[in-house]
mmCIF file of C-alpha atoms and ligand atoms in Angstrom:
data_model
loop_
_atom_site.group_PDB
_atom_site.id
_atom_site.type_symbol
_atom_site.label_atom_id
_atom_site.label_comp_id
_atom_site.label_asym_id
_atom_site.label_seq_id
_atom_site.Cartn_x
_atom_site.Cartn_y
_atom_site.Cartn_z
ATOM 1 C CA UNK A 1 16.950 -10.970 -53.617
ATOM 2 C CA UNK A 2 15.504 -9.632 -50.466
ATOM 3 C CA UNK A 3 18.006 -9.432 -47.335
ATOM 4 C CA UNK A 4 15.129 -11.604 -45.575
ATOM 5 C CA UNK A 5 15.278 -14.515 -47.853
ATOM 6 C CA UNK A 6 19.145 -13.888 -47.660
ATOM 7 C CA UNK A 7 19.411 -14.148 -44.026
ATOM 8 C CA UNK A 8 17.039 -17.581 -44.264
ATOM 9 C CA UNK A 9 18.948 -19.036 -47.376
ATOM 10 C CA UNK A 10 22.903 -18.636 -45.107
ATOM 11 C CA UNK A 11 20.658 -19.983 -41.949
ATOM 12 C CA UNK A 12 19.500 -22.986 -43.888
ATOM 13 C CA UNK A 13 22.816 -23.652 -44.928
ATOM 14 C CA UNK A 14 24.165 -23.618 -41.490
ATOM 15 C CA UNK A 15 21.688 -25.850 -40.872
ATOM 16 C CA UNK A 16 22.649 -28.457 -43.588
ATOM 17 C CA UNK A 17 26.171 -28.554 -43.389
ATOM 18 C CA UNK A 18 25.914 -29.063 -39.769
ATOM 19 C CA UNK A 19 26.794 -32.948 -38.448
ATOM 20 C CA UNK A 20 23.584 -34.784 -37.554
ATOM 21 C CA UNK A 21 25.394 -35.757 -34.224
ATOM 22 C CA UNK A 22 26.400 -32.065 -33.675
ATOM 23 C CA UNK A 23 24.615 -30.579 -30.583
ATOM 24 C CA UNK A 24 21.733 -28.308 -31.970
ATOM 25 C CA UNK A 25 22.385 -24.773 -31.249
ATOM 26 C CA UNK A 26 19.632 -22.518 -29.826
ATOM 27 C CA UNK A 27 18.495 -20.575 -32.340
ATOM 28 C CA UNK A 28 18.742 -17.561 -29.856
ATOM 29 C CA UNK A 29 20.578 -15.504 -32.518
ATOM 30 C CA UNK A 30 17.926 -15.703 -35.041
ATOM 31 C CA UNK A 31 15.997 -12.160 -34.909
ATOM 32 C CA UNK A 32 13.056 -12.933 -36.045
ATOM 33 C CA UNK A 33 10.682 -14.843 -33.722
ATOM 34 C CA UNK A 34 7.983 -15.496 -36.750
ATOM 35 C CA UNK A 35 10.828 -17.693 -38.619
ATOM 36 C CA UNK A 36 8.909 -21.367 -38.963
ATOM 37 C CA UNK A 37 10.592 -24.355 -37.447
ATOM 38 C CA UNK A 38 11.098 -25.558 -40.936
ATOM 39 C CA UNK A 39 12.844 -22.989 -42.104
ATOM 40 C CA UNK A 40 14.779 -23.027 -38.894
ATOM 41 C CA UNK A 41 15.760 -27.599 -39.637
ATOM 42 C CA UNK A 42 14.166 -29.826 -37.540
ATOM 43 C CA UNK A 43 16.405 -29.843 -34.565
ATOM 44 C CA UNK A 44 14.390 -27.293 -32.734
ATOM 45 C CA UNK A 45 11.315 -27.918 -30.970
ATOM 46 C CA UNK A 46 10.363 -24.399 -30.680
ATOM 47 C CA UNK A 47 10.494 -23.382 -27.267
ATOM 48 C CA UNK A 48 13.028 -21.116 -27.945
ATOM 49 C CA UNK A 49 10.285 -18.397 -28.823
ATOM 50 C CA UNK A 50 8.972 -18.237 -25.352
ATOM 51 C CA UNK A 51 10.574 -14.986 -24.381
ATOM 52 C CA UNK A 52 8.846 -13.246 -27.764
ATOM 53 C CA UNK A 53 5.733 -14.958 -26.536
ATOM 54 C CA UNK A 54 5.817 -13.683 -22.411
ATOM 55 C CA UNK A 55 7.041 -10.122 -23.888
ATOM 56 C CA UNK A 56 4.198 -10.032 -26.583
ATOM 57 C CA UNK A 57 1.753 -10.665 -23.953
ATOM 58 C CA UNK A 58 2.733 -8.787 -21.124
ATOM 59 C CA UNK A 59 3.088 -5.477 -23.639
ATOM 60 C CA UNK A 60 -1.138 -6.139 -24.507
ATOM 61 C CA UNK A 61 -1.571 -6.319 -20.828
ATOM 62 C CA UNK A 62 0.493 -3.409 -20.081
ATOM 63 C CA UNK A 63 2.454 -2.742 -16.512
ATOM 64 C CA UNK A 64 1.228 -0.732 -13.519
ATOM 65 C CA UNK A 65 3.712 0.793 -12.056
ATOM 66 C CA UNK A 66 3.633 3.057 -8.383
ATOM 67 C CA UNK A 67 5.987 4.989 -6.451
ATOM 68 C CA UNK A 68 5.465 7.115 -3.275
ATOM 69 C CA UNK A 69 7.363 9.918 -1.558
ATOM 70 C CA UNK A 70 7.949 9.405 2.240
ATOM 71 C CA UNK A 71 9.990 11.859 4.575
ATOM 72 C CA UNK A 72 9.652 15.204 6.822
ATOM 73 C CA UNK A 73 8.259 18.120 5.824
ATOM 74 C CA UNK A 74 9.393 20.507 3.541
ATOM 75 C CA UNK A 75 12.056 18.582 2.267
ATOM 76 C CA UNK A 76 10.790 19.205 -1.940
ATOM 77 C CA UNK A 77 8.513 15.734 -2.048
ATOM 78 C CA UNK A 78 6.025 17.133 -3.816
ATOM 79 C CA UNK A 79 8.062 19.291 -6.188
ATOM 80 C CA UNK A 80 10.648 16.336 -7.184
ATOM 81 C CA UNK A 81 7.741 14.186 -7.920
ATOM 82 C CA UNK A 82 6.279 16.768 -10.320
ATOM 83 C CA UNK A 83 10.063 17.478 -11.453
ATOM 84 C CA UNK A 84 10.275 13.142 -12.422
ATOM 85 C CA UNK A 85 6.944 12.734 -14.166
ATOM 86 C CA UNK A 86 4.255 14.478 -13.664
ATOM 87 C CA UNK A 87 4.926 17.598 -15.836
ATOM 88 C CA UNK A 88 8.444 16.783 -17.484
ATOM 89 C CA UNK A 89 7.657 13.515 -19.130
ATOM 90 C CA UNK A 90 4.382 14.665 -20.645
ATOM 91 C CA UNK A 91 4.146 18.216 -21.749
ATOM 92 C CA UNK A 92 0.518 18.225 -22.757
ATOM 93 C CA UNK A 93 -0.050 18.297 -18.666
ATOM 94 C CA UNK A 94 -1.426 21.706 -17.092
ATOM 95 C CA UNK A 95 0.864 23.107 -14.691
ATOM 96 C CA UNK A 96 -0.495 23.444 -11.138
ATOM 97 C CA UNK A 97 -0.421 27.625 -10.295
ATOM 98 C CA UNK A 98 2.281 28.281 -8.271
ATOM 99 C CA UNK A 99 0.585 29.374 -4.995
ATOM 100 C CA UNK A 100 -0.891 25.426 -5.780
ATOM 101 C CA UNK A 101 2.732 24.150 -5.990
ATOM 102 C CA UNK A 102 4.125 25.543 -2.466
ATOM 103 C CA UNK A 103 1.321 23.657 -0.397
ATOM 104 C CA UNK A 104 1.674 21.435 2.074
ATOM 105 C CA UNK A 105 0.551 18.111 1.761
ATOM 106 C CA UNK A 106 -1.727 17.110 4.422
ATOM 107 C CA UNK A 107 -3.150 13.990 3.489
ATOM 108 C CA UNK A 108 -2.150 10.965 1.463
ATOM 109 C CA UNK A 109 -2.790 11.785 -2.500
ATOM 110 C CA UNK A 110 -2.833 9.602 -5.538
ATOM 111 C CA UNK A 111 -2.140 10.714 -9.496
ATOM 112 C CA UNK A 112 -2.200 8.262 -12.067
ATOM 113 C CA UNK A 113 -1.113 8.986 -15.807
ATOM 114 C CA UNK A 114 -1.735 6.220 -18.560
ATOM 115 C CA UNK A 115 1.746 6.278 -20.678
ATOM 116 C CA UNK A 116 1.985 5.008 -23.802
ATOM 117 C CA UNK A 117 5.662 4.389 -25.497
ATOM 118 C CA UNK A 118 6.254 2.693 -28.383
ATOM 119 C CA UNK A 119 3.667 0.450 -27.981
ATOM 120 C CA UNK A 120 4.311 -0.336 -24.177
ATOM 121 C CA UNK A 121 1.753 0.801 -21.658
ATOM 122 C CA UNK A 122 2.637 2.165 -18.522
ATOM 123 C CA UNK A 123 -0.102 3.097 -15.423
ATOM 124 C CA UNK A 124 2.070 5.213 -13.422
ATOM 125 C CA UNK A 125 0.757 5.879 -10.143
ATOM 126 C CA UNK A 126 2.589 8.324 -7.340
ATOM 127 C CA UNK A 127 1.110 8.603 -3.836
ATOM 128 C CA UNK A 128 2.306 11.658 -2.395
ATOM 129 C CA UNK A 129 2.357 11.760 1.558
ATOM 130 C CA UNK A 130 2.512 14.315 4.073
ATOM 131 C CA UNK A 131 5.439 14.992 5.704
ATOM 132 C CA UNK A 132 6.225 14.687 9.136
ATOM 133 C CA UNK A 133 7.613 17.268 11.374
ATOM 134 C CA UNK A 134 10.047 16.912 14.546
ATOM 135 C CA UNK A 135 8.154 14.710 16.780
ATOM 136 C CA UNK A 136 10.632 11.976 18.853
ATOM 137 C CA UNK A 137 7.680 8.925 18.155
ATOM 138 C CA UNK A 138 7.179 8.314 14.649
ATOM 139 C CA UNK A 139 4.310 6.330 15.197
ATOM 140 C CA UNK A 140 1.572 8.837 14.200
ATOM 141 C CA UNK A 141 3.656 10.125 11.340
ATOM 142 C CA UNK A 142 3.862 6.516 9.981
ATOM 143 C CA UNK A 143 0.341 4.962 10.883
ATOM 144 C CA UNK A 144 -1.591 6.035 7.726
ATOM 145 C CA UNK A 145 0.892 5.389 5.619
ATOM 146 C CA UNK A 146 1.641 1.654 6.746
ATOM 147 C CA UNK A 147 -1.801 1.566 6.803
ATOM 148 C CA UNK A 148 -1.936 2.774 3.388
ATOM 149 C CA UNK A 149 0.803 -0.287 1.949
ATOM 150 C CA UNK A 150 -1.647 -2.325 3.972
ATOM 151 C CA UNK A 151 -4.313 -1.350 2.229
ATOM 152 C CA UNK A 152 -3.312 -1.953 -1.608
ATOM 153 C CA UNK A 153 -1.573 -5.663 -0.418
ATOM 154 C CA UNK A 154 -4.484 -6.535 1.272
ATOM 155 C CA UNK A 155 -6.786 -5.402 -1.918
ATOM 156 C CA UNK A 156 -4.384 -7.236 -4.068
ATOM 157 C CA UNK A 157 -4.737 -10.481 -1.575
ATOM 158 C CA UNK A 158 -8.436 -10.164 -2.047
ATOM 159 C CA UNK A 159 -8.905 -9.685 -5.587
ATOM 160 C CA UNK A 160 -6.382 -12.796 -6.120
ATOM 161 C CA UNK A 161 -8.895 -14.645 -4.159
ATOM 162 C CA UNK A 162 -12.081 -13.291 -5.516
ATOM 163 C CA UNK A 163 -11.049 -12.170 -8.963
ATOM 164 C CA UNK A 164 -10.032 -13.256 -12.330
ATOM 165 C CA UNK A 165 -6.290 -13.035 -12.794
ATOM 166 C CA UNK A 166 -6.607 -10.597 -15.685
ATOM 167 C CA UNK A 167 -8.697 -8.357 -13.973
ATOM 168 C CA UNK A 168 -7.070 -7.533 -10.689
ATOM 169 C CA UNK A 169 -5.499 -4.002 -10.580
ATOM 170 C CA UNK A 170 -2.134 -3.988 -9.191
ATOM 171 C CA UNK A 171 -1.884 -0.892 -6.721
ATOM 172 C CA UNK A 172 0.601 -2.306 -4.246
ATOM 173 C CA UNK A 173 3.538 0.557 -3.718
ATOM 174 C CA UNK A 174 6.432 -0.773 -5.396
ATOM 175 C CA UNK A 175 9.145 1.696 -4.757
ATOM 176 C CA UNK A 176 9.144 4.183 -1.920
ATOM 177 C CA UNK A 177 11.681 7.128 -2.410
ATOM 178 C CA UNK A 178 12.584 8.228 1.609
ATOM 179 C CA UNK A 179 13.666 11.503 1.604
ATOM 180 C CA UNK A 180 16.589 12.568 4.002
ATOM 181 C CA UNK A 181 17.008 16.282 5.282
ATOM 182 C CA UNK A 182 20.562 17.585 3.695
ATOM 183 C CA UNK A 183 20.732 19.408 6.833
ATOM 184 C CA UNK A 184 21.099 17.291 9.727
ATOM 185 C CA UNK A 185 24.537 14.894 9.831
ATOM 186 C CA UNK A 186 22.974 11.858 8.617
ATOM 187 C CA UNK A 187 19.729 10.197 9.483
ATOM 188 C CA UNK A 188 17.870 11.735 12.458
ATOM 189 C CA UNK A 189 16.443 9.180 14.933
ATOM 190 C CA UNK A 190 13.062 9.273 13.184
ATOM 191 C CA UNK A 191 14.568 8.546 9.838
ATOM 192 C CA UNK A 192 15.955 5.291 11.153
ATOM 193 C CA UNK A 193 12.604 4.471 12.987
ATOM 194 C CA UNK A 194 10.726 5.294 10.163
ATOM 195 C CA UNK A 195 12.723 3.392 7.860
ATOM 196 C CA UNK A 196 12.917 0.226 9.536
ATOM 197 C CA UNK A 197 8.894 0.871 9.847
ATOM 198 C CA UNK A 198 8.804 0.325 6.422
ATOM 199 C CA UNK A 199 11.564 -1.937 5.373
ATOM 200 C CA UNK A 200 9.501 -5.071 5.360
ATOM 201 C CA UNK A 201 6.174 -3.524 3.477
ATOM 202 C CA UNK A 202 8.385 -2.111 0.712
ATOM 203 C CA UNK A 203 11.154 -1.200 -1.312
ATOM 204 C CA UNK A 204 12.816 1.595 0.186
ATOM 205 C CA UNK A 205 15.090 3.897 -2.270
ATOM 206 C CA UNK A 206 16.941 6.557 0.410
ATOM 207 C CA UNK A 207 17.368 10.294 -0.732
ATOM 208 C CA UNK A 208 18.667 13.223 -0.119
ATOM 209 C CA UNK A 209 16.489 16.255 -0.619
ATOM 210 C CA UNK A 210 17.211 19.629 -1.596
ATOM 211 C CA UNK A 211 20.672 18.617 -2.423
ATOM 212 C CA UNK A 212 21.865 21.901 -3.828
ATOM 213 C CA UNK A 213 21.941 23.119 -0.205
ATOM 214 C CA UNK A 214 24.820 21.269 -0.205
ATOM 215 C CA UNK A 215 28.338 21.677 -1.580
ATOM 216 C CA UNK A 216 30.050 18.792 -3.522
ATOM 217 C CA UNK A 217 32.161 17.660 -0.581
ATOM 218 C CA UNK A 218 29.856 17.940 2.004
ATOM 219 C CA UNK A 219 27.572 15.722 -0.386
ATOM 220 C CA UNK A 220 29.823 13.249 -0.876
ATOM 221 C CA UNK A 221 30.532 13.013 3.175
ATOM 222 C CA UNK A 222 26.946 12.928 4.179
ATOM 223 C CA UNK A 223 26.556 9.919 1.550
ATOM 224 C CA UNK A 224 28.905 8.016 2.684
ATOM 225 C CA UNK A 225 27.723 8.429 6.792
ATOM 226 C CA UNK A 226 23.999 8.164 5.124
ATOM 227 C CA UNK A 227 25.570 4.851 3.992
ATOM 228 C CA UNK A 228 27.185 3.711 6.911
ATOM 229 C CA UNK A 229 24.177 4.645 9.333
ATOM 230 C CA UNK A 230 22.097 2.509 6.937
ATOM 231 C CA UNK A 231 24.472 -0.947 7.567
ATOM 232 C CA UNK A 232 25.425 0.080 10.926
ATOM 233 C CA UNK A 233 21.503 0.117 12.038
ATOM 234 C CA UNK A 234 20.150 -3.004 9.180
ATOM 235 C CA UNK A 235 18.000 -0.833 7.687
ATOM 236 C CA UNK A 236 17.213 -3.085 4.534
ATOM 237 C CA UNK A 237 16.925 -0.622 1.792
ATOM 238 C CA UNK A 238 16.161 -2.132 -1.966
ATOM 239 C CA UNK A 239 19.205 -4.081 -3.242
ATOM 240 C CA UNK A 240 20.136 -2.837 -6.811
ATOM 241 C CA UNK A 241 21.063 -6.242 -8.512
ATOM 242 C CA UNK A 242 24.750 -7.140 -9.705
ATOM 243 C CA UNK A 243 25.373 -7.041 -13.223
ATOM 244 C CA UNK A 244 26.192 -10.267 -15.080
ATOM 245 C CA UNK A 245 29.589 -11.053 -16.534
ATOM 246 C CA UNK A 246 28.056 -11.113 -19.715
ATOM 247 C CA UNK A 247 26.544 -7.570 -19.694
ATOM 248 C CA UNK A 248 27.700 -4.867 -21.992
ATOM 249 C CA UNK A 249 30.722 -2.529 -20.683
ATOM 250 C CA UNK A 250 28.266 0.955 -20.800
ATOM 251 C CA UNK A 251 25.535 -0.891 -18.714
ATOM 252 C CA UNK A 252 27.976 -2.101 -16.259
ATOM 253 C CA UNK A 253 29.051 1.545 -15.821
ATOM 254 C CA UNK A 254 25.723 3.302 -15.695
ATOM 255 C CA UNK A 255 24.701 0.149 -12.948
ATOM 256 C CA UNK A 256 28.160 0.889 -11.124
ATOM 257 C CA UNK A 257 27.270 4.385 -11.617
ATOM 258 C CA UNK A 258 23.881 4.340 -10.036
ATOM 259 C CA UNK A 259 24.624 2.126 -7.370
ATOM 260 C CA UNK A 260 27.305 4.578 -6.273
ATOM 261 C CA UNK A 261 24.730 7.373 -6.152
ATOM 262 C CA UNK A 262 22.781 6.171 -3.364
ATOM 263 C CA UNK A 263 21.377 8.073 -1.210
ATOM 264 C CA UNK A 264 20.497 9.820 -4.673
ATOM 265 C CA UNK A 265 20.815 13.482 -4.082
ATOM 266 C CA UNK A 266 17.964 15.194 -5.725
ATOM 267 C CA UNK A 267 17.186 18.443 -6.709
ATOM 268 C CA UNK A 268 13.228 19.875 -8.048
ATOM 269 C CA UNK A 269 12.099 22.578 -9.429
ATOM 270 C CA UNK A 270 8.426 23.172 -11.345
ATOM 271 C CA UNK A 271 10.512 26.402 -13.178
ATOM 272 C CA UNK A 272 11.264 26.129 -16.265
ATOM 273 C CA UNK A 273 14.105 28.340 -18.507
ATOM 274 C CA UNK A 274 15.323 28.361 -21.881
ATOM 275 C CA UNK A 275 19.335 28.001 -21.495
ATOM 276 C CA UNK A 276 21.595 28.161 -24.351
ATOM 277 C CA UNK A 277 18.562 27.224 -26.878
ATOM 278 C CA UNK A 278 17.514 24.452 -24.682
ATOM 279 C CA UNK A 279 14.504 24.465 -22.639
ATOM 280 C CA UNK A 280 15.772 23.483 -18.884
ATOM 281 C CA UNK A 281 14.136 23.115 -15.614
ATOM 282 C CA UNK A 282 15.960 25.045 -13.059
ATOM 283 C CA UNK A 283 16.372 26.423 -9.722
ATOM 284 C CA UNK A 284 17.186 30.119 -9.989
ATOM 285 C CA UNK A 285 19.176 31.846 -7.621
ATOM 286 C CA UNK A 286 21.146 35.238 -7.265
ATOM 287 C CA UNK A 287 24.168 33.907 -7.957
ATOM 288 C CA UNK A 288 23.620 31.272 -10.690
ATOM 289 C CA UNK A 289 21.269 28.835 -12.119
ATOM 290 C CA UNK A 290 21.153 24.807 -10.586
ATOM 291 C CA UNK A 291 19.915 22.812 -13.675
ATOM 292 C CA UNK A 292 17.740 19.805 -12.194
ATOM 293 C CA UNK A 293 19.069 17.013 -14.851
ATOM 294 C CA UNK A 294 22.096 17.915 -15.090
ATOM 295 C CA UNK A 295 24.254 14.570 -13.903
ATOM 296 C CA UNK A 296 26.895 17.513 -11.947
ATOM 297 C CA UNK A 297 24.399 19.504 -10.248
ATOM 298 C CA UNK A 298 21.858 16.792 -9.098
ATOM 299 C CA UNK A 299 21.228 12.664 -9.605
ATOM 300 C CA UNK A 300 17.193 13.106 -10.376
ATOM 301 C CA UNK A 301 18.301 11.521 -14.362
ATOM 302 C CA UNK A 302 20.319 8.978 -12.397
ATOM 303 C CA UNK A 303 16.929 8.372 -10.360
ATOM 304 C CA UNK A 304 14.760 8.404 -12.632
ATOM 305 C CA UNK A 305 17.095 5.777 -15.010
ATOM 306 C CA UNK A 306 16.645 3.507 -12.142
ATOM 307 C CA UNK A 307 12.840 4.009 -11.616
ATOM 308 C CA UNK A 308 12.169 3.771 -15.509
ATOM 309 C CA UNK A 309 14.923 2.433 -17.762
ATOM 310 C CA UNK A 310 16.746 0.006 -15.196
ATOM 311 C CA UNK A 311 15.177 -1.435 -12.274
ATOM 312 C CA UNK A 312 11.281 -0.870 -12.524
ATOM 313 C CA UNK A 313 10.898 -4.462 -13.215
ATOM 314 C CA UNK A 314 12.914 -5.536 -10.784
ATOM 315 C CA UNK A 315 11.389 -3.480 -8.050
ATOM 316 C CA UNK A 316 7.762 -4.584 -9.411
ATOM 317 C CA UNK A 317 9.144 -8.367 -9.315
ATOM 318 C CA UNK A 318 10.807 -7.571 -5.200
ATOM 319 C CA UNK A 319 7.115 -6.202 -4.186
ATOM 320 C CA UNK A 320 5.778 -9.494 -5.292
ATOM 321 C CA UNK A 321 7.987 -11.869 -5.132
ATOM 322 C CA UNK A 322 9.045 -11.263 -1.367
ATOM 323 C CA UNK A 323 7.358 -8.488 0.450
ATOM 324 C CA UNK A 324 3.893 -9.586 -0.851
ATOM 325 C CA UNK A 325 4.539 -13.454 -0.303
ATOM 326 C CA UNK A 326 5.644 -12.447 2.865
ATOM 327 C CA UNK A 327 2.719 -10.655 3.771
ATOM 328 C CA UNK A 328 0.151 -13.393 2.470
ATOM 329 C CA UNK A 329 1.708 -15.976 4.393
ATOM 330 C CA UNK A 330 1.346 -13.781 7.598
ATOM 331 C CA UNK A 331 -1.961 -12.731 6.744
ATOM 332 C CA UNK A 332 -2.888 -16.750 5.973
ATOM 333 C CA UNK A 333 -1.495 -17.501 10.061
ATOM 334 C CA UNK A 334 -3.217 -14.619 11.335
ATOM 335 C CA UNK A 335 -6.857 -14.394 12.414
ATOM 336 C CA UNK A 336 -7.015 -10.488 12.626
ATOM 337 C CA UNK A 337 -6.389 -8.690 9.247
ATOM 338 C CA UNK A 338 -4.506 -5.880 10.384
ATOM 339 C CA UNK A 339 -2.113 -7.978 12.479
ATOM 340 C CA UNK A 340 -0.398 -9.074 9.468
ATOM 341 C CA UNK A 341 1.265 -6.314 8.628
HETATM 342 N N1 GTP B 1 16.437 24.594 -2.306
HETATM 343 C C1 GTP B 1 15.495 23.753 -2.717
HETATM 344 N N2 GTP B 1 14.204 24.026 -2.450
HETATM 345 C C2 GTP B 1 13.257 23.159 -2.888
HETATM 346 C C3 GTP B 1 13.600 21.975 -3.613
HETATM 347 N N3 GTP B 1 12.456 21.319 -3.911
HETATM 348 C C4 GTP B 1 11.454 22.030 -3.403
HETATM 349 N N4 GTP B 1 11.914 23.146 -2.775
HETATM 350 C C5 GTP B 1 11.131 24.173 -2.105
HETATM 351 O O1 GTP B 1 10.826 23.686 -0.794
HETATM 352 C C6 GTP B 1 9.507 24.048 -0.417
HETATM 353 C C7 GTP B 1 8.722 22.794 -0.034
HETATM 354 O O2 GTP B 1 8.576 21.952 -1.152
HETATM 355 P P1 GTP B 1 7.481 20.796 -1.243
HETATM 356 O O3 GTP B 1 7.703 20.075 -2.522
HETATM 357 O O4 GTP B 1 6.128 21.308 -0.980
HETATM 358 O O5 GTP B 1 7.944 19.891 -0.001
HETATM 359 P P2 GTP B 1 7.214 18.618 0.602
HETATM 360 O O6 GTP B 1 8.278 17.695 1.056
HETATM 361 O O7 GTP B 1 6.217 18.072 -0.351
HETATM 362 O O8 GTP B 1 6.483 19.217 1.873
HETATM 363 P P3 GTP B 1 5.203 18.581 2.673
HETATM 364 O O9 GTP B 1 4.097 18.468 1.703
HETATM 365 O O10 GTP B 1 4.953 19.537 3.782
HETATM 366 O O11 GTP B 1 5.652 17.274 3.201
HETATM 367 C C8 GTP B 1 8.910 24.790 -1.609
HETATM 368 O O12 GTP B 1 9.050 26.160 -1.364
HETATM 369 C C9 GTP B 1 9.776 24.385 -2.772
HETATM 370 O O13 GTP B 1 9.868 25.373 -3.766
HETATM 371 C C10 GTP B 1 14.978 21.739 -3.869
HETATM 372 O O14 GTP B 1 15.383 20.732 -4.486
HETATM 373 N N5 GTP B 1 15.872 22.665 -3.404
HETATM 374 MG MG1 MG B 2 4.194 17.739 -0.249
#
């Protein structure tokens, strides 16, 4: 006998010696969605399979999915974001040359990569930004990129309007990564302006760059002022939610875990090295060798857990939910379209 017809024949029997007055019980612990209501007994209506059905359909549609680097200049934007996805994840990608990699960024860029796992597929999009230098105002450093978040909510507004639902292209930035100089002693006045610049457009995930200037104490101190200066001036960074009481033990770590990362400190590098049989992507100095995704020498795997494996639906759900309503309903009370934002 197959383990299938097994696994019905024991359910069925549940089913029958069960009291007709007992309360049904959800058949939430049956695997298989497909199972018919008969062979299930008649005390389910069949609602239960709506979770199979939303997933089913929302893995044809696929998920878009974009993230953009925001802070001063020089501070490894461009080479983290290439160090998280661009090259890393997909290994069929051409490496920029490297006199390619050390440029500046001088205007607002956009890369997009179909992914396809298991099934699943992902349009990743990263806006890269150019980074802003020492001025006091942070006004012209932050005009093209509000502008920018503008932009895609106010595309996203009109297409809803004007647009079948199935058709509109979701390019609204749903995770900004604000990167903080390891140098200074905590924010700079221009971080905090900038910050609470963008607080209310979009999901703000603080950290520090070039993090292996630092050593492991001095890390751990300018995290915890980071974190202070953060409550002490309201900036409202995204909110990693709590874990429920029934969640496993290991994800209640890794969430504790992450949560106590923040300001991630993040190390890039577009060099690769082949370590101990392994192939590695490092930062190569004199004196030793900092391995990017390695949990002790840098939190980019803690980062990118967050971005990919933990939270990306929750920061996709934030962006729409509440900085998006938020915006339409102060777009819908404004005349001009630019004063919503
Ligand atoms: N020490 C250290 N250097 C880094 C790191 N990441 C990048 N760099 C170096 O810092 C320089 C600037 O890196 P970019 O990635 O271009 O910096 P950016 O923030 O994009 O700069 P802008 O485009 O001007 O805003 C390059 O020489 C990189 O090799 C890092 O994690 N640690
Ligand atoms: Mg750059």
């Amino acid at each position: 006998m197959d383990s299938r017809i097994a696994t019905l024949e024991s359910s069925d029997r549940r089913h029958s010696t069960r009291p007709d007055s007992a309360r049904p019980k959800s058949p939430w612990g049956v695997h298989d969605p497909y199972i018919s209501m008969e062979e299930l007994g008649k005390s389910f209506v069949g609602f239960a399979s709506l979770p199979h059905q939303i997933h089913r359909k929302n893995v044809k549609k696929g998920f878009d999915f974009t993230l953009m680097v925001v802070g001063e200049s020089g501070l490894g934007k461009s080479t983290l974001i290439n160090s998280l996805f661009l090259t890393g994840l997909y290994s069929d990608r051409i490496l920029p040359n490297t006199s390619e990699m050390m440029k500046r960024t001088v205007g607002i860029t956009r890369k997009t990569v179909d992914i396809e796992e298991k099934g699943v597929r992902l349009k990743l999009t990263i806006v890269d930004t150019p980074g802003f230098g020492d001025a006091l105002d942070c006004t012209d450093s932050s005009y093209p990129i509000v502008d920018y978040l503008h932009q895609q909510m106010e595309q996203y507004r009109m297409d809803e309007v004007g647009m079948p639902r199935t058709q509109i292209k979701d390019s609204r930035v749903h995770c900004c990564l604000y990167f903080i100089s390891p140098y200074g002693h905590g924010l700079k006045p221009l971080d905090v302006a900038f910050m609470k610049e963008l607080q209310a457009k979009v999901n703000i995930v603080p950290v520090i760059g070039k993090a292996d200037c630092l050593t492991k104490a001095e890390l751990l101190r300018k995290k915890e002022r980071i974190r202070k200066e953060i409550e002490f001036h309201k900036i409202k960074i995204f909110q990693f939610s709590d874990c429920d009481s029934d969640d496993d033990i290991e994800w209640t770590r890794q969430d504790h875990e992450m949560k106590n990362s923040i300001p991630f400190a993040v190390v890039g590098s577009n060099m690769q090295l082949r370590v101990d049989g392994r192939t590695v992507r490092v930062r190569a100095y004199p004196w030793g060798v900092v391995e990017v995704e390695n949990p002790d020498h840098s939190d980019l795997v803690h980062l990118r857990t967050m971005l990919v494996r933990t939270h990306m639906q929750d920061l996709r759900e934030k962006t729409h939910d509440n900085l998006y309503e938020q915006f339409r309903i102060r777009r819908m009370n404004m005349r001009s379209p630019s004063a919503a934002f």
